Coordinates of C-alpha atoms and ligand atoms in Angstrom, one line a residue:
M1 CA -34.3 -18.6 -99.8
A2 CA -34.3 -21.5 -97.4
A3 CA -35.4 -21.2 -93.8
D4 CA -32.5 -20.6 -91.4
P5 CA -32.2 -23.2 -88.6
I6 CA -29.6 -21.2 -86.7
P7 CA -31.7 -18.6 -84.8
L8 CA -34.1 -21.3 -83.6
A9 CA -31.1 -23.5 -82.5
Q10 CA -29.6 -20.5 -80.6
A11 CA -32.9 -19.7 -78.9
M12 CA -33.1 -23.4 -77.7
I13 CA -29.4 -23.5 -76.6
R14 CA -30.0 -20.4 -74.5
C15 CA -32.5 -22.3 -72.4
R16 CA -30.6 -24.2 -69.6
S17 CA -32.6 -27.4 -70.1
V18 CA -30.4 -29.9 -68.2
T19 CA -32.7 -32.9 -67.5
P20 CA -35.3 -32.6 -66.1
A21 CA -35.3 -28.7 -66.4
D22 CA -37.0 -27.2 -69.4
D23 CA -36.2 -23.5 -68.9
G24 CA -38.5 -22.5 -71.8
A25 CA -36.9 -24.8 -74.4
L26 CA -40.2 -26.4 -75.4
D27 CA -41.9 -23.0 -75.6
V28 CA -39.3 -22.0 -78.2
V29 CA -40.2 -25.1 -80.3
Q30 CA -44.0 -24.5 -79.8
R31 CA -43.8 -20.9 -80.8
A32 CA -42.0 -21.9 -84.0
L33 CA -44.6 -24.6 -84.8
E34 CA -47.9 -22.9 -84.1
P35 CA -47.6 -20.4 -87.0
L36 CA -47.0 -23.4 -89.3
G37 CA -50.4 -24.8 -88.4
F38 CA -49.4 -27.3 -85.7
T39 CA -51.8 -28.1 -82.8
C40 CA -49.5 -28.3 -79.8
T41 CA -50.2 -30.4 -76.7
R42 CA -48.0 -30.2 -73.6
L43 CA -47.7 -33.3 -71.6
V44 CA -46.2 -33.1 -68.1
F45 CA -45.3 -36.4 -66.4
G46 CA -43.2 -37.5 -63.4
P47 CA -43.2 -37.2 -59.6
E48 CA -43.5 -33.8 -57.8
D49 CA -39.7 -33.5 -57.5
Y50 CA -38.9 -34.6 -61.1
R51 CA -41.5 -33.0 -63.4
V52 CA -40.8 -33.5 -67.1
D53 CA -42.3 -31.4 -69.8
N54 CA -43.0 -32.8 -73.2
L55 CA -44.5 -31.5 -76.5
F56 CA -46.6 -33.3 -79.0
A57 CA -47.4 -31.2 -82.1
R58 CA -49.4 -32.4 -85.2
R59 CA -50.3 -30.7 -88.4
G60 CA -53.3 -32.3 -90.0
T61 CA -55.1 -35.6 -89.1
A62 CA -54.9 -37.6 -92.4
G63 CA -52.6 -40.6 -93.1
P64 CA -49.9 -41.3 -93.7
H65 CA -48.7 -39.8 -90.4
F66 CA -45.0 -39.0 -90.3
C67 CA -43.5 -38.3 -86.9
Y68 CA -40.2 -36.6 -86.1
A69 CA -38.9 -37.3 -82.6
G70 CA -36.3 -35.6 -80.6
H71 CA -35.4 -34.1 -77.2
T72 CA -34.7 -30.6 -75.9
D73 CA -33.0 -31.8 -72.6
V74 CA -29.2 -31.8 -72.5
V75 CA -26.5 -33.3 -70.4
P76 CA -24.8 -31.0 -67.8
P77 CA -22.0 -28.9 -69.2
G78 CA -19.5 -29.9 -66.5
D79 CA -17.1 -27.1 -65.4
P80 CA -18.1 -24.1 -67.5
A81 CA -14.5 -22.8 -67.1
L82 CA -13.4 -25.6 -69.5
W83 CA -15.6 -24.1 -72.3
T84 CA -14.3 -21.5 -74.6
D85 CA -17.7 -19.7 -74.4
D86 CA -20.5 -19.9 -71.9
P87 CA -22.1 -23.3 -72.7
F88 CA -25.5 -21.7 -72.9
A89 CA -24.5 -18.6 -74.9
A90 CA -25.0 -20.2 -78.3
A91 CA -21.9 -18.5 -79.6
L92 CA -21.3 -18.3 -83.4
R93 CA -17.7 -18.4 -84.4
D94 CA -16.1 -19.1 -87.8
G95 CA -19.2 -20.8 -89.2
T96 CA -19.7 -23.0 -86.1
L97 CA -22.5 -22.9 -83.5
F98 CA -21.2 -23.7 -80.0
G99 CA -23.2 -24.7 -76.9
R100 CA -24.6 -27.6 -75.0
G101 CA -27.1 -29.2 -77.2
A102 CA -25.8 -27.7 -80.5
C103 CA -25.2 -31.2 -81.7
D104 CA -27.3 -33.4 -79.4
M105 CA -29.9 -32.4 -80.4
K106 CA -31.2 -28.9 -80.4
G107 CA -29.5 -28.3 -83.7
G108 CA -31.3 -31.3 -85.1
I109 CA -34.7 -30.0 -84.0
A110 CA -34.0 -26.6 -85.5
A111 CA -33.0 -28.3 -88.8
F112 CA -36.2 -30.3 -88.8
V113 CA -38.3 -27.2 -88.2
A114 CA -36.4 -25.3 -91.0
G115 CA -36.8 -28.2 -93.4
L116 CA -40.4 -28.5 -92.5
T117 CA -41.0 -24.7 -93.1
D118 CA -39.5 -25.0 -96.6
Y119 CA -41.5 -28.2 -97.3
L120 CA -44.8 -26.5 -96.3
A121 CA -44.0 -23.5 -98.4
A122 CA -43.5 -25.7 -101.4
H123 CA -46.3 -28.1 -100.7
P124 CA -49.0 -26.3 -98.7
A125 CA -51.6 -29.0 -99.6
H126 CA -49.4 -32.0 -98.9
P127 CA -51.0 -35.4 -98.3
G128 CA -50.9 -37.0 -94.9
S129 CA -49.9 -35.3 -91.6
I130 CA -46.7 -34.4 -89.8
S131 CA -46.1 -34.5 -86.1
L132 CA -43.2 -33.8 -83.7
L133 CA -42.7 -35.7 -80.4
I134 CA -40.2 -33.6 -78.4
T135 CA -39.3 -34.8 -74.9
G136 CA -37.5 -33.3 -72.0
D137 CA -36.4 -36.6 -70.6
E138 CA -34.0 -38.4 -72.9
E139 CA -30.6 -37.9 -71.4
A140 CA -31.3 -39.1 -67.9
R141 CA -34.0 -41.5 -66.8
S142 CA -36.0 -41.7 -70.0
V143 CA -39.1 -42.6 -67.9
D144 CA -41.4 -39.6 -68.1
G145 CA -40.6 -38.7 -71.7
T146 CA -41.0 -40.5 -75.0
A147 CA -42.4 -43.7 -73.5
K148 CA -45.2 -41.8 -71.7
V149 CA -45.9 -39.5 -74.6
L150 CA -46.3 -42.6 -76.8
E151 CA -48.8 -44.1 -74.3
W152 CA -50.8 -40.8 -74.6
M153 CA -50.6 -40.8 -78.4
A154 CA -51.9 -44.4 -78.5
A155 CA -54.8 -43.6 -76.2
N156 CA -55.6 -40.6 -78.3
G157 CA -55.5 -42.1 -81.8
Q158 CA -52.2 -40.4 -82.6
V159 CA -49.9 -43.3 -83.4
P160 CA -47.7 -42.5 -86.4
D161 CA -47.2 -44.7 -89.4
V162 CA -43.5 -44.1 -89.4
A163 CA -41.1 -42.1 -87.2
L164 CA -37.7 -40.5 -87.6
V165 CA -35.5 -39.7 -84.6
G166 CA -33.1 -36.8 -85.3
E167 CA -30.2 -37.9 -83.1
P168 CA -26.8 -37.2 -84.6
T169 CA -26.1 -40.5 -86.4
S170 CA -23.7 -39.5 -89.1
R171 CA -20.1 -40.7 -88.5
E172 CA -17.9 -38.6 -90.7
A173 CA -20.0 -36.9 -93.4
L174 CA -23.6 -35.9 -93.2
G175 CA -25.7 -38.7 -94.7
D176 CA -23.2 -41.5 -94.3
T177 CA -25.2 -43.4 -91.6
I178 CA -28.9 -44.2 -90.8
K179 CA -29.5 -46.2 -87.7
I180 CA -32.3 -48.7 -88.3
G181 CA -32.1 -50.5 -85.0
R182 CA -30.2 -50.6 -81.7
R183 CA -28.8 -53.4 -79.6
G184 CA -30.6 -54.1 -76.4
S185 CA -28.8 -53.5 -73.1
M186 CA -29.3 -55.2 -69.7
N187 CA -27.5 -55.4 -66.4
A188 CA -27.6 -58.5 -64.2
F189 CA -26.8 -58.4 -60.5
I190 CA -25.8 -61.8 -59.2
T191 CA -25.3 -62.7 -55.5
V192 CA -24.1 -66.3 -54.8
H193 CA -24.5 -67.5 -51.2
G194 CA -22.0 -70.0 -49.7
I195 CA -20.9 -71.0 -46.2
Q196 CA -18.2 -69.0 -44.6
G197 CA -15.2 -70.9 -43.1
H198 CA -11.5 -71.3 -42.6
S199 CA -9.6 -71.7 -45.9
A200 CA -7.6 -74.5 -44.3
Y201 CA -10.8 -76.5 -43.9
P202 CA -12.7 -76.0 -47.1
A203 CA -14.7 -79.2 -46.6
K204 CA -16.5 -77.4 -43.8
A205 CA -17.3 -74.4 -45.9
D206 CA -18.9 -73.7 -49.3
N207 CA -16.9 -71.3 -51.4
P208 CA -19.3 -69.0 -53.3
I209 CA -16.5 -67.6 -55.4
H210 CA -15.7 -71.0 -56.9
R211 CA -19.4 -71.5 -57.7
L212 CA -19.8 -68.0 -59.2
V213 CA -16.7 -68.5 -61.3
A214 CA -18.0 -71.9 -62.4
A215 CA -21.3 -70.3 -63.5
L216 CA -19.6 -67.4 -65.3
G217 CA -17.0 -69.6 -67.1
P218 CA -19.3 -71.1 -69.8
L219 CA -20.9 -67.7 -70.3
L220 CA -17.5 -66.2 -71.1
A221 CA -15.9 -69.2 -72.9
A222 CA -17.8 -68.8 -76.1
P223 CA -19.7 -66.0 -77.8
L224 CA -23.4 -66.0 -77.1
D225 CA -24.0 -65.8 -80.9
N226 CA -22.2 -64.9 -84.1
G227 CA -24.2 -61.8 -84.9
S228 CA -27.2 -61.5 -87.1
E229 CA -28.1 -59.9 -90.4
F230 CA -28.0 -56.4 -89.1
F231 CA -26.2 -56.8 -85.8
P232 CA -22.7 -57.6 -84.5
P233 CA -22.4 -60.5 -82.0
T234 CA -23.9 -60.1 -78.5
T235 CA -21.3 -59.0 -75.9
L236 CA -21.3 -60.0 -72.2
Q237 CA -19.0 -58.1 -69.9
V238 CA -18.4 -58.8 -66.3
T239 CA -18.4 -55.2 -65.0
G240 CA -18.2 -56.0 -61.3
F241 CA -16.9 -58.8 -59.1
D242 CA -16.9 -58.3 -55.3
V243 CA -16.6 -60.6 -52.3
G244 CA -15.9 -57.9 -49.7
N245 CA -13.2 -60.1 -48.1
G246 CA -10.1 -58.5 -46.5
A247 CA -8.8 -61.7 -45.0
T248 CA -6.6 -64.3 -46.7
N249 CA -7.7 -67.2 -44.6
V250 CA -11.4 -66.8 -44.7
I251 CA -13.8 -68.3 -47.3
P252 CA -16.4 -65.5 -47.6
A253 CA -20.1 -66.1 -47.3
T254 CA -21.2 -64.4 -50.5
A255 CA -19.8 -63.4 -53.9
R256 CA -21.4 -60.8 -56.2
A257 CA -21.0 -60.1 -59.9
T258 CA -22.5 -57.5 -62.2
L259 CA -22.8 -58.2 -65.9
N260 CA -23.7 -55.9 -68.7
I261 CA -25.0 -57.6 -71.8
R262 CA -25.4 -55.7 -75.2
F263 CA -27.6 -58.0 -77.2
N264 CA -28.8 -58.4 -80.8
D265 CA -32.1 -59.6 -82.1
H266 CA -31.3 -63.3 -81.4
H267 CA -32.1 -62.6 -77.8
T268 CA -34.5 -60.8 -75.5
S269 CA -33.8 -59.7 -71.9
A270 CA -36.1 -62.6 -70.8
S271 CA -34.3 -65.3 -72.8
L272 CA -30.9 -64.0 -71.5
T273 CA -32.2 -64.0 -67.9
E274 CA -33.3 -67.6 -68.4
R275 CA -29.8 -68.4 -69.7
L276 CA -28.2 -66.8 -66.6
H277 CA -30.5 -68.9 -64.3
A278 CA -29.5 -72.0 -66.2
A279 CA -25.8 -71.3 -65.8
L280 CA -26.2 -70.6 -62.1
R281 CA -28.2 -73.7 -61.5
A282 CA -25.7 -75.8 -63.5
A283 CA -22.9 -74.6 -61.1
G284 CA -25.0 -75.6 -58.1
C285 CA -25.3 -72.0 -56.9
R286 CA -27.7 -70.8 -54.2
Y287 CA -28.2 -67.3 -55.6
D288 CA -30.2 -64.2 -56.1
L289 CA -30.5 -62.7 -59.6
Q290 CA -31.8 -59.3 -60.4
V291 CA -31.9 -57.9 -63.9
E292 CA -32.5 -54.4 -65.2
C293 CA -33.2 -54.0 -68.9
S294 CA -32.8 -50.5 -70.3
G295 CA -34.0 -51.5 -73.7
E296 CA -34.7 -54.6 -75.9
S297 CA -33.0 -54.8 -79.2
F298 CA -35.1 -53.8 -82.3
V299 CA -34.6 -53.4 -86.0
T300 CA -36.6 -51.7 -88.7
R301 CA -35.8 -54.0 -91.7
P302 CA -35.2 -52.4 -95.1
G303 CA -38.5 -51.8 -96.9
P304 CA -40.5 -48.9 -98.2
F305 CA -39.7 -46.6 -95.3
V306 CA -36.0 -47.2 -95.0
D307 CA -35.7 -47.2 -98.8
A308 CA -37.4 -43.8 -99.0
L309 CA -35.1 -42.4 -96.3
S310 CA -32.0 -43.7 -98.1
R311 CA -33.2 -42.2 -101.4
A312 CA -33.9 -38.8 -99.8
I313 CA -30.6 -38.7 -98.0
A314 CA -28.6 -39.8 -101.1
R315 CA -30.5 -37.1 -103.2
S316 CA -29.9 -34.3 -100.7
T317 CA -26.4 -35.1 -99.5
G318 CA -24.8 -37.0 -102.4
V319 CA -23.9 -39.7 -99.9
T320 CA -25.5 -43.2 -99.9
P321 CA -26.1 -44.0 -96.2
A322 CA -25.0 -47.2 -94.6
L323 CA -27.6 -48.9 -92.5
D324 CA -26.3 -49.3 -89.0
T325 CA -27.3 -50.6 -85.6
G326 CA -24.3 -49.6 -83.5
G327 CA -24.0 -47.4 -80.4
G328 CA -25.9 -47.3 -77.2
T329 CA -29.7 -47.1 -76.7
S330 CA -31.9 -44.2 -77.8
D331 CA -35.5 -43.2 -77.5
A332 CA -36.1 -45.0 -80.8
R333 CA -36.4 -48.2 -78.6
F334 CA -39.7 -46.9 -77.3
I335 CA -41.1 -45.9 -80.7
A336 CA -40.2 -49.3 -82.2
R337 CA -43.0 -50.8 -80.1
Y338 CA -45.5 -48.7 -82.1
C339 CA -44.3 -48.2 -85.7
P340 CA -41.2 -48.5 -88.0
V341 CA -38.5 -46.1 -86.8
A342 CA -35.1 -45.0 -88.0
E343 CA -32.6 -42.4 -86.9
F344 CA -30.8 -39.8 -89.0
G345 CA -29.0 -36.6 -88.0
A346 CA -25.8 -34.6 -88.0
V347 CA -22.2 -35.7 -87.5
G348 CA -22.0 -36.6 -83.8
T349 CA -18.4 -36.1 -82.9
S350 CA -18.8 -33.5 -80.2
L351 CA -21.9 -34.7 -78.4
H352 CA -21.7 -34.6 -74.6
K353 CA -18.2 -33.0 -74.8
V354 CA -16.8 -29.6 -73.7
D355 CA -17.3 -27.0 -76.6
E356 CA -20.0 -29.1 -78.1
H357 CA -20.7 -27.6 -81.6
A358 CA -22.4 -28.0 -84.9
S359 CA -21.3 -26.6 -88.3
V360 CA -23.8 -23.9 -89.5
E361 CA -23.4 -25.1 -93.0
E362 CA -24.1 -28.7 -91.9
L363 CA -27.3 -27.7 -90.1
H364 CA -28.5 -26.0 -93.3
R365 CA -27.7 -29.2 -95.3
L366 CA -29.5 -31.3 -92.6
A367 CA -32.5 -29.0 -92.9
A368 CA -32.5 -29.6 -96.7
S369 CA -32.3 -33.4 -96.1
Y370 CA -35.2 -33.3 -93.7
R371 CA -37.2 -31.4 -96.3
T372 CA -36.3 -34.0 -98.9
I373 CA -37.3 -36.9 -96.6
L374 CA -40.8 -35.3 -96.2
E375 CA -41.0 -35.1 -100.0
E376 CA -40.0 -38.8 -100.4
I377 CA -42.4 -40.1 -97.7
L378 CA -45.4 -37.9 -98.0
I379 CA -45.6 -36.9 -101.7
Ligands
LIG401 ZN1 -29.6 -37.1 -78.0

């Protein structure tokens, strides 16, 4: 009889752990892991008014060290009146578990713990060691969560050999997609300074709009690349353009633009920043440029780890997974600095939505997949 992930998922969903609140969610995970022989360490980071609780749990100390990563924090439910059930009631109806986090990703963590329970029952003396890195800061700032726990792990000799993030990556059927990388994302805030003046006497002014448009033109005229082996082409979108000018006969003093760039492994945020400087200089701009990078691009190339994952998923689901790098950023971007990382989890059609849900049957199948992954990687 396989372990049942549903009661554990329900217990987690009943904790109102909207970032950065924990409301007992990590205690639920810790209480499930300790009887399985895990040593649990709670790691609290963040300023006084934004404390984030995290959990690192490891069973054994030997290599190879397999780490499962996830988060117990959830996005806000929005207006609860729009939900069929209370978003934190963990209602079970018609074979479906409803609630905030059912899909993203308390259901995934429960499936991992259930799969792990079955794996340990079948292989009590397994080689290597297993850990869980569970954060409470994935959905919001992602500052005091996975990144800080990894720093602690590195300082304490706990860096894993491979890691699997349990985010809901499947598109239509469980097992159809593994994410082996993610695009990078950066925002650029450009202010171009000109000289204000009368639009009838442009020679006495310096129009910053013209200069900014001239700088942006070449960046928009052609793709920044044609894609790479595992990534689509980089995209650059102008997401803001503002001159704050209500008059029709005034050349304004400044013009501002905001860009969002989703980039593949041909670039880094530093190389793209250099490119923006070059374009602004080429257009003769006097300017300020600020950039914010929420994650560099990364890819875990097919090799023993990705092959083992693919084999395990094909064996347990009957579906051969596609290797994908689409979507936004995830905490895997932090883990990629330390070890090979991939992401595999449930079908993610309802994440962050009203009436978020997971199929009970699918969570059971996900648990079986996680068990098979441990068997492929550790024994
Ligand atoms: Zn998530």
